[in-house]
Amino acid sequence: MLRIRTMILSFFRSRRGWIIAGTAAVVLVILIGGAVYLQTGKDQEVIAPKGGIISPFVNLPSQTEGILNATMLGMTYYNGKVYTQTYTEIPPEQAIHLRGKKLGTAKGNLNGWQQQGKKDTNLASTVDKADVYAVKGYDKNFRIMTYTEEHAYVQTAFYECMGGLPLRVGSDFFKPLKIAGNVVSAQYQSYSEWRKGKDQSHPHPLPDLELINTLVDQLYEARVAVDESIEGQLGDYYNDDKYRRITIQLKDGTEVTLILIKGGYIDYGFAQVYFQIDNDFATQLWDALSPL
């Protein structure tokens, strides 16, 4: 619960959150009467792999009227699936190169999502009337994007379907992001540096790409745990002593941000899942990111 509430508050401090917040009533977590509407799906039948888990579903509320002005995180409903805003971004000027086939138009509200068919192009969403596209090079069952352009001013964002995934090791989750073999550069920040925002913060370059590529290998081999089973152990890690934000630039222009929690845990996006990497390597990585 602590992590969910912090994500809501911290979303608007992301590198391009000011762009997204200006065009959407952002939604993932719906606050109604002080409660968080976010739970594991119960109707979907997905079998967990042996020794693994199922990533939690995000369930849309049956009643959507009157909640659209709440403080929420980005969401689009497409092809019978919920796609939520993610920690992967792309500079607006490069987004056109990944824009694929048009899938529909986000209508700016969630009303009637239950009646939306898989072939409908008027998509329930909290994104305000943005066109929705496939992403070149990525499975549309995993990632889609919004893209709008007005007077040469581009606004774009990725949305990913991360609920209901059978996860045994980290590769079951991270392979669709296509990080392995595509790393170009990397940067990192402390928690307080990230909170300062885009205009005041200067991320630290991480020139040791071998270290980052090893991190990617570690992600593929990582142990997986859902939030509820590990959050008590992690405690509040939103501080400079426990938090590092690593942004990895890939060859196609995408920028994947991972949260490294001291002790060897990785957090990505809003999947409600943690990934535990090797302790010795985690210590090595943390030490490399500590001089700030």
PDB file of C-alpha atoms in Angstrom, residues 67-290:
ATOM      1  CA  ILE A  67     -13.928   9.442 -10.780  1.00  0.00           C
ATOM      2  CA  LEU A  68     -12.088  10.863 -13.758  1.00  0.00           C
ATOM      3  CA  ASN A  69     -10.749  13.934 -11.992  1.00  0.00           C
ATOM      4  CA  ALA A  70      -9.000  11.954  -9.274  1.00  0.00           C
ATOM      5  CA  THR A  71      -5.221  11.811  -9.064  1.00  0.00           C
ATOM      6  CA  MET A  72      -4.353   8.622 -10.908  1.00  0.00           C
ATOM      7  CA  LEU A  73      -1.863   6.904 -13.182  1.00  0.00           C
ATOM      8  CA  GLY A  74      -2.184   6.404 -16.928  1.00  0.00           C
ATOM      9  CA  MET A  75      -4.355   3.620 -18.312  1.00  0.00           C
ATOM     10  CA  THR A  76      -5.712   2.458 -21.680  1.00  0.00           C
ATOM     11  CA  TYR A  77      -8.079  -0.456 -22.264  1.00  0.00           C
ATOM     12  CA  TYR A  78      -7.368  -2.232 -25.553  1.00  0.00           C
ATOM     13  CA  ASN A  79      -8.070  -5.714 -26.922  1.00  0.00           C
ATOM     14  CA  GLY A  80      -9.611  -6.820 -23.647  1.00  0.00           C
ATOM     15  CA  LYS A  81      -6.529  -5.866 -21.642  1.00  0.00           C
ATOM     16  CA  VAL A  82      -5.500  -3.071 -19.293  1.00  0.00           C
ATOM     17  CA  TYR A  83      -2.336  -1.226 -20.342  1.00  0.00           C
ATOM     18  CA  THR A  84      -0.794   1.021 -17.724  1.00  0.00           C
ATOM     19  CA  GLN A  85       1.788   3.749 -18.013  1.00  0.00           C
ATOM     20  CA  THR A  86       5.299   2.479 -17.606  1.00  0.00           C
ATOM     21  CA  TYR A  87       8.872   3.361 -16.679  1.00  0.00           C
ATOM     22  CA  THR A  88       9.958   3.187 -20.333  1.00  0.00           C
ATOM     23  CA  GLU A  89       9.927   6.456 -22.270  1.00  0.00           C
ATOM     24  CA  ILE A  90      11.172   7.829 -25.568  1.00  0.00           C
ATOM     25  CA  PRO A  91      12.208  11.372 -26.509  1.00  0.00           C
ATOM     26  CA  PRO A  92       9.313  12.963 -28.441  1.00  0.00           C
ATOM     27  CA  GLU A  93      11.482  13.671 -31.468  1.00  0.00           C
ATOM     28  CA  GLN A  94      12.336   9.970 -31.807  1.00  0.00           C
ATOM     29  CA  ALA A  95       8.864   8.559 -31.185  1.00  0.00           C
ATOM     30  CA  ILE A  96       7.810   8.805 -34.835  1.00  0.00           C
ATOM     31  CA  HIS A  97      10.346   6.103 -35.726  1.00  0.00           C
ATOM     32  CA  LEU A  98       8.606   3.581 -33.450  1.00  0.00           C
ATOM     33  CA  ARG A  99       5.039   4.559 -34.262  1.00  0.00           C
ATOM     34  CA  GLY A 100       3.356   1.561 -35.850  1.00  0.00           C
ATOM     35  CA  LYS A 101      -0.166   0.777 -37.039  1.00  0.00           C
ATOM     36  CA  LYS A 102      -2.956   2.909 -35.612  1.00  0.00           C
ATOM     37  CA  LEU A 103      -5.082   0.867 -33.220  1.00  0.00           C
ATOM     38  CA  GLY A 104      -7.675   3.414 -32.187  1.00  0.00           C
ATOM     39  CA  THR A 105      -8.285   6.633 -30.317  1.00  0.00           C
ATOM     40  CA  ALA A 106      -8.312   7.070 -26.553  1.00  0.00           C
ATOM     41  CA  LYS A 107     -11.627   8.683 -25.658  1.00  0.00           C
ATOM     42  CA  GLY A 108     -10.574  10.281 -22.378  1.00  0.00           C
ATOM     43  CA  ASN A 109     -12.745   8.279 -19.970  1.00  0.00           C
ATOM     44  CA  LEU A 110     -13.375   4.725 -18.776  1.00  0.00           C
ATOM     45  CA  ASN A 111     -17.125   4.810 -19.260  1.00  0.00           C
ATOM     46  CA  GLY A 112     -18.449   1.664 -20.927  1.00  0.00           C
ATOM     47  CA  TRP A 113     -15.193  -0.255 -20.863  1.00  0.00           C
ATOM     48  CA  GLN A 114     -17.099  -3.470 -20.115  1.00  0.00           C
ATOM     49  CA  GLN A 115     -18.958  -3.225 -23.424  1.00  0.00           C
ATOM     50  CA  GLN A 116     -15.859  -2.423 -25.490  1.00  0.00           C
ATOM     51  CA  GLY A 117     -15.176  -5.184 -28.003  1.00  0.00           C
ATOM     52  CA  LYS A 118     -11.751  -6.338 -29.116  1.00  0.00           C
ATOM     53  CA  LYS A 119     -12.242  -4.727 -32.520  1.00  0.00           C
ATOM     54  CA  ASP A 120     -13.480  -1.378 -31.181  1.00  0.00           C
ATOM     55  CA  THR A 121     -11.266   1.584 -32.004  1.00  0.00           C
ATOM     56  CA  ASN A 122     -12.873   4.032 -29.565  1.00  0.00           C
ATOM     57  CA  LEU A 123     -10.808   3.018 -26.562  1.00  0.00           C
ATOM     58  CA  ALA A 124     -11.695   3.449 -22.909  1.00  0.00           C
ATOM     59  CA  SER A 125      -8.816   5.364 -21.425  1.00  0.00           C
ATOM     60  CA  THR A 126      -7.856   8.194 -19.157  1.00  0.00           C
ATOM     61  CA  VAL A 127      -5.724   9.691 -21.916  1.00  0.00           C
ATOM     62  CA  ASP A 128      -7.561  12.632 -23.417  1.00  0.00           C
ATOM     63  CA  LYS A 129      -8.352  11.924 -27.082  1.00  0.00           C
ATOM     64  CA  ALA A 130      -4.905  10.742 -28.118  1.00  0.00           C
ATOM     65  CA  ASP A 131      -4.359   8.348 -31.008  1.00  0.00           C
ATOM     66  CA  VAL A 132      -3.154   4.902 -29.959  1.00  0.00           C
ATOM     67  CA  TYR A 133      -0.604   2.950 -32.017  1.00  0.00           C
ATOM     68  CA  ALA A 134       1.306  -0.299 -32.041  1.00  0.00           C
ATOM     69  CA  VAL A 135       5.031   0.074 -31.322  1.00  0.00           C
ATOM     70  CA  LYS A 136       7.385  -1.093 -34.053  1.00  0.00           C
ATOM     71  CA  GLY A 137       9.558  -3.963 -32.887  1.00  0.00           C
ATOM     72  CA  TYR A 138       7.381  -4.786 -29.877  1.00  0.00           C
ATOM     73  CA  ASP A 139       4.446  -7.134 -29.343  1.00  0.00           C
ATOM     74  CA  LYS A 140       1.223  -5.134 -29.116  1.00  0.00           C
ATOM     75  CA  ASN A 141      -0.019  -7.609 -26.514  1.00  0.00           C
ATOM     76  CA  PHE A 142       2.706  -6.166 -24.315  1.00  0.00           C
ATOM     77  CA  ARG A 143       3.245  -2.530 -25.373  1.00  0.00           C
ATOM     78  CA  ILE A 144       1.260   0.168 -27.182  1.00  0.00           C
ATOM     79  CA  MET A 145       1.782   3.924 -27.407  1.00  0.00           C
ATOM     80  CA  THR A 146      -0.106   7.191 -27.622  1.00  0.00           C
ATOM     81  CA  TYR A 147       1.066   9.841 -30.054  1.00  0.00           C
ATOM     82  CA  THR A 148      -0.296  13.299 -30.745  1.00  0.00           C
ATOM     83  CA  GLU A 149       1.225  16.098 -32.762  1.00  0.00           C
ATOM     84  CA  GLU A 150       0.063  19.700 -32.915  1.00  0.00           C
ATOM     85  CA  HIS A 151       2.042  22.492 -34.529  1.00  0.00           C
ATOM     86  CA  ALA A 152       5.141  20.235 -34.551  1.00  0.00           C
ATOM     87  CA  TYR A 153       4.776  19.683 -30.777  1.00  0.00           C
ATOM     88  CA  VAL A 154       4.767  15.948 -30.031  1.00  0.00           C
ATOM     89  CA  GLN A 155       3.338  14.260 -26.950  1.00  0.00           C
ATOM     90  CA  THR A 156       3.833  10.523 -26.587  1.00  0.00           C
ATOM     91  CA  ALA A 157       3.818   7.782 -23.958  1.00  0.00           C
ATOM     92  CA  PHE A 158       4.133   4.012 -23.744  1.00  0.00           C
ATOM     93  CA  TYR A 159       1.585   1.761 -22.063  1.00  0.00           C
ATOM     94  CA  GLU A 160       2.293  -1.836 -21.109  1.00  0.00           C
ATOM     95  CA  CYS A 161       0.141  -4.815 -20.168  1.00  0.00           C
ATOM     96  CA  MET A 162       1.949  -6.320 -17.192  1.00  0.00           C
ATOM     97  CA  GLY A 163      -0.912  -8.042 -15.373  1.00  0.00           C
ATOM     98  CA  GLY A 164      -1.538 -11.763 -15.530  1.00  0.00           C
ATOM     99  CA  LEU A 165       1.958 -12.765 -16.645  1.00  0.00           C
ATOM    100  CA  PRO A 166       3.207 -16.222 -15.595  1.00  0.00           C
ATOM    101  CA  LEU A 167       6.591 -15.447 -14.035  1.00  0.00           C
ATOM    102  CA  ARG A 168       9.169 -17.997 -12.927  1.00  0.00           C
ATOM    103  CA  VAL A 169      12.311 -15.874 -13.378  1.00  0.00           C
ATOM    104  CA  GLY A 170      12.966 -12.299 -14.462  1.00  0.00           C
ATOM    105  CA  SER A 171      13.382 -13.175 -18.143  1.00  0.00           C
ATOM    106  CA  ASP A 172       9.667 -14.016 -18.315  1.00  0.00           C
ATOM    107  CA  PHE A 173       9.029 -10.347 -17.594  1.00  0.00           C
ATOM    108  CA  PHE A 174      11.983  -8.466 -19.126  1.00  0.00           C
ATOM    109  CA  LYS A 175      12.426 -10.184 -22.506  1.00  0.00           C
ATOM    110  CA  PRO A 176       9.623  -8.160 -24.146  1.00  0.00           C
ATOM    111  CA  LEU A 177      11.498  -4.934 -23.277  1.00  0.00           C
ATOM    112  CA  LYS A 178      14.388  -6.096 -25.521  1.00  0.00           C
ATOM    113  CA  ILE A 179      17.128  -4.641 -23.339  1.00  0.00           C
ATOM    114  CA  ALA A 180      19.675  -7.430 -23.841  1.00  0.00           C
ATOM    115  CA  GLY A 181      22.156  -6.637 -26.602  1.00  0.00           C
ATOM    116  CA  ASN A 182      20.719  -3.177 -27.185  1.00  0.00           C
ATOM    117  CA  VAL A 183      22.278  -1.046 -24.430  1.00  0.00           C
ATOM    118  CA  VAL A 184      23.816   2.222 -25.653  1.00  0.00           C
ATOM    119  CA  SER A 185      24.339   4.191 -22.443  1.00  0.00           C
ATOM    120  CA  ALA A 186      23.091   4.553 -18.883  1.00  0.00           C
ATOM    121  CA  GLN A 187      22.579   7.212 -16.224  1.00  0.00           C
ATOM    122  CA  TYR A 188      21.621   7.151 -12.559  1.00  0.00           C
ATOM    123  CA  GLN A 189      20.174   9.393  -9.857  1.00  0.00           C
ATOM    124  CA  SER A 190      19.551   9.326  -6.147  1.00  0.00           C
ATOM    125  CA  TYR A 191      16.019   9.705  -4.866  1.00  0.00           C
ATOM    126  CA  SER A 192      16.421  13.378  -3.911  1.00  0.00           C
ATOM    127  CA  GLU A 193      18.017  14.212  -7.260  1.00  0.00           C
ATOM    128  CA  TRP A 194      15.096  12.636  -9.103  1.00  0.00           C
ATOM    129  CA  ARG A 195      12.594  14.527  -6.942  1.00  0.00           C
ATOM    130  CA  LYS A 196      14.099  17.832  -8.041  1.00  0.00           C
ATOM    131  CA  GLY A 197      12.604  17.284 -11.468  1.00  0.00           C
ATOM    132  CA  LYS A 198      13.780  17.506 -15.022  1.00  0.00           C
ATOM    133  CA  ASP A 199      14.950  21.122 -15.036  1.00  0.00           C
ATOM    134  CA  GLN A 200      17.013  20.982 -11.840  1.00  0.00           C
ATOM    135  CA  SER A 201      18.452  17.492 -11.801  1.00  0.00           C
ATOM    136  CA  HIS A 202      21.489  16.257 -13.713  1.00  0.00           C
ATOM    137  CA  PRO A 203      21.723  12.446 -13.932  1.00  0.00           C
ATOM    138  CA  HIS A 204      25.159  10.903 -13.501  1.00  0.00           C
ATOM    139  CA  PRO A 205      26.496   9.053 -16.573  1.00  0.00           C
ATOM    140  CA  LEU A 206      27.489   5.455 -16.011  1.00  0.00           C
ATOM    141  CA  PRO A 207      30.317   4.745 -18.482  1.00  0.00           C
ATOM    142  CA  ASP A 208      30.840   1.121 -17.409  1.00  0.00           C
ATOM    143  CA  LEU A 209      28.471  -0.556 -19.882  1.00  0.00           C
ATOM    144  CA  GLU A 210      29.813  -3.969 -18.910  1.00  0.00           C
ATOM    145  CA  LEU A 211      28.302  -3.376 -15.483  1.00  0.00           C
ATOM    146  CA  ILE A 212      24.943  -2.479 -17.021  1.00  0.00           C
ATOM    147  CA  ASN A 213      24.992  -5.470 -19.363  1.00  0.00           C
ATOM    148  CA  THR A 214      25.707  -7.663 -16.362  1.00  0.00           C
ATOM    149  CA  LEU A 215      22.723  -6.070 -14.642  1.00  0.00           C
ATOM    150  CA  VAL A 216      20.578  -7.028 -17.640  1.00  0.00           C
ATOM    151  CA  ASP A 217      21.827 -10.614 -17.383  1.00  0.00           C
ATOM    152  CA  GLN A 218      20.983 -10.528 -13.695  1.00  0.00           C
ATOM    153  CA  LEU A 219      17.467  -9.294 -14.468  1.00  0.00           C
ATOM    154  CA  TYR A 220      16.868 -12.293 -16.702  1.00  0.00           C
ATOM    155  CA  GLU A 221      17.933 -14.647 -13.908  1.00  0.00           C
ATOM    156  CA  ALA A 222      16.280 -12.727 -11.067  1.00  0.00           C
ATOM    157  CA  ARG A 223      13.966 -14.282  -8.522  1.00  0.00           C
ATOM    158  CA  VAL A 224      10.449 -12.855  -8.568  1.00  0.00           C
ATOM    159  CA  ALA A 225       8.224 -11.815  -5.662  1.00  0.00           C
ATOM    160  CA  VAL A 226       4.899  -9.990  -5.474  1.00  0.00           C
ATOM    161  CA  ASP A 227       4.629  -6.790  -3.445  1.00  0.00           C
ATOM    162  CA  GLU A 228       2.748  -8.204  -0.503  1.00  0.00           C
ATOM    163  CA  SER A 229       5.340 -10.882   0.210  1.00  0.00           C
ATOM    164  CA  ILE A 230       8.327  -8.531   0.324  1.00  0.00           C
ATOM    165  CA  GLU A 231       7.287  -4.970   1.164  1.00  0.00           C
ATOM    166  CA  GLY A 232       7.456  -5.496   4.905  1.00  0.00           C
ATOM    167  CA  GLN A 233      11.055  -6.586   4.533  1.00  0.00           C
ATOM    168  CA  LEU A 234      11.983  -3.624   2.310  1.00  0.00           C
ATOM    169  CA  GLY A 235      10.338  -0.935   4.408  1.00  0.00           C
ATOM    170  CA  ASP A 236      10.275   2.631   3.125  1.00  0.00           C
ATOM    171  CA  TYR A 237      13.031   2.808   0.513  1.00  0.00           C
ATOM    172  CA  TYR A 238      12.134   6.205  -0.933  1.00  0.00           C
ATOM    173  CA  ASN A 239      15.268   7.922   0.335  1.00  0.00           C
ATOM    174  CA  ASP A 240      18.884   8.435  -0.729  1.00  0.00           C
ATOM    175  CA  ASP A 241      20.170   5.663   1.514  1.00  0.00           C
ATOM    176  CA  LYS A 242      18.209   2.902  -0.223  1.00  0.00           C
ATOM    177  CA  TYR A 243      17.172   4.151  -3.676  1.00  0.00           C
ATOM    178  CA  ARG A 244      18.937   4.553  -7.028  1.00  0.00           C
ATOM    179  CA  ARG A 245      17.174   5.278 -10.300  1.00  0.00           C
ATOM    180  CA  ILE A 246      18.949   3.756 -13.330  1.00  0.00           C
ATOM    181  CA  THR A 247      17.905   4.809 -16.837  1.00  0.00           C
ATOM    182  CA  ILE A 248      19.206   2.674 -19.707  1.00  0.00           C
ATOM    183  CA  GLN A 249      19.148   4.070 -23.257  1.00  0.00           C
ATOM    184  CA  LEU A 250      18.590   1.452 -25.981  1.00  0.00           C
ATOM    185  CA  LYS A 251      19.482   1.447 -29.680  1.00  0.00           C
ATOM    186  CA  ASP A 252      15.911   2.196 -30.787  1.00  0.00           C
ATOM    187  CA  GLY A 253      15.731   5.344 -28.629  1.00  0.00           C
ATOM    188  CA  THR A 254      13.703   3.889 -25.774  1.00  0.00           C
ATOM    189  CA  GLU A 255      14.803   4.688 -22.225  1.00  0.00           C
ATOM    190  CA  VAL A 256      14.137   1.987 -19.642  1.00  0.00           C
ATOM    191  CA  THR A 257      14.195   3.086 -16.002  1.00  0.00           C
ATOM    192  CA  LEU A 258      14.843   0.599 -13.216  1.00  0.00           C
ATOM    193  CA  ILE A 259      14.705   1.300  -9.494  1.00  0.00           C
ATOM    194  CA  LEU A 260      17.524  -0.349  -7.577  1.00  0.00           C
ATOM    195  CA  ILE A 261      16.731  -0.853  -3.905  1.00  0.00           C
ATOM    196  CA  LYS A 262      19.721  -1.396  -1.636  1.00  0.00           C
ATOM    197  CA  GLY A 263      19.928  -5.065  -0.830  1.00  0.00           C
ATOM    198  CA  GLY A 264      19.486  -6.316  -4.377  1.00  0.00           C
ATOM    199  CA  TYR A 265      15.870  -5.680  -5.370  1.00  0.00           C
ATOM    200  CA  ILE A 266      14.747  -4.171  -8.681  1.00  0.00           C
ATOM    201  CA  ASP A 267      11.434  -2.404  -9.234  1.00  0.00           C
ATOM    202  CA  TYR A 268      10.054  -1.647 -12.712  1.00  0.00           C
ATOM    203  CA  GLY A 269       6.917   0.205 -13.669  1.00  0.00           C
ATOM    204  CA  PHE A 270       3.647  -0.547 -11.928  1.00  0.00           C
ATOM    205  CA  ALA A 271       3.665  -4.333 -12.188  1.00  0.00           C
ATOM    206  CA  GLN A 272       3.502  -4.797  -8.387  1.00  0.00           C
ATOM    207  CA  VAL A 273       6.401  -7.223  -8.626  1.00  0.00           C
ATOM    208  CA  TYR A 274       9.973  -7.081  -7.308  1.00  0.00           C
ATOM    209  CA  PHE A 275      13.000  -8.793  -8.841  1.00  0.00           C
ATOM    210  CA  GLN A 276      15.867  -9.984  -6.639  1.00  0.00           C
ATOM    211  CA  ILE A 277      19.341 -10.126  -8.190  1.00  0.00           C
ATOM    212  CA  ASP A 278      22.516 -11.799  -6.899  1.00  0.00           C
ATOM    213  CA  ASN A 279      23.612 -10.237  -3.606  1.00  0.00           C
ATOM    214  CA  ASP A 280      27.318  -9.956  -4.467  1.00  0.00           C
ATOM    215  CA  PHE A 281      26.604  -8.258  -7.769  1.00  0.00           C
ATOM    216  CA  ALA A 282      23.987  -6.028  -6.118  1.00  0.00           C
ATOM    217  CA  THR A 283      26.653  -4.804  -3.681  1.00  0.00           C
ATOM    218  CA  GLN A 284      29.075  -4.156  -6.545  1.00  0.00           C
ATOM    219  CA  LEU A 285      26.452  -2.221  -8.463  1.00  0.00           C
ATOM    220  CA  TRP A 286      25.367  -0.195  -5.430  1.00  0.00           C
ATOM    221  CA  ASP A 287      28.964   0.763  -4.682  1.00  0.00           C
ATOM    222  CA  ALA A 288      29.406   1.938  -8.284  1.00  0.00           C
ATOM    223  CA  LEU A 289      26.338   4.172  -7.956  1.00  0.00           C
ATOM    224  CA  SER A 290      27.088   5.518  -4.493  1.00  0.00           C
TER     225      SER A 290
END
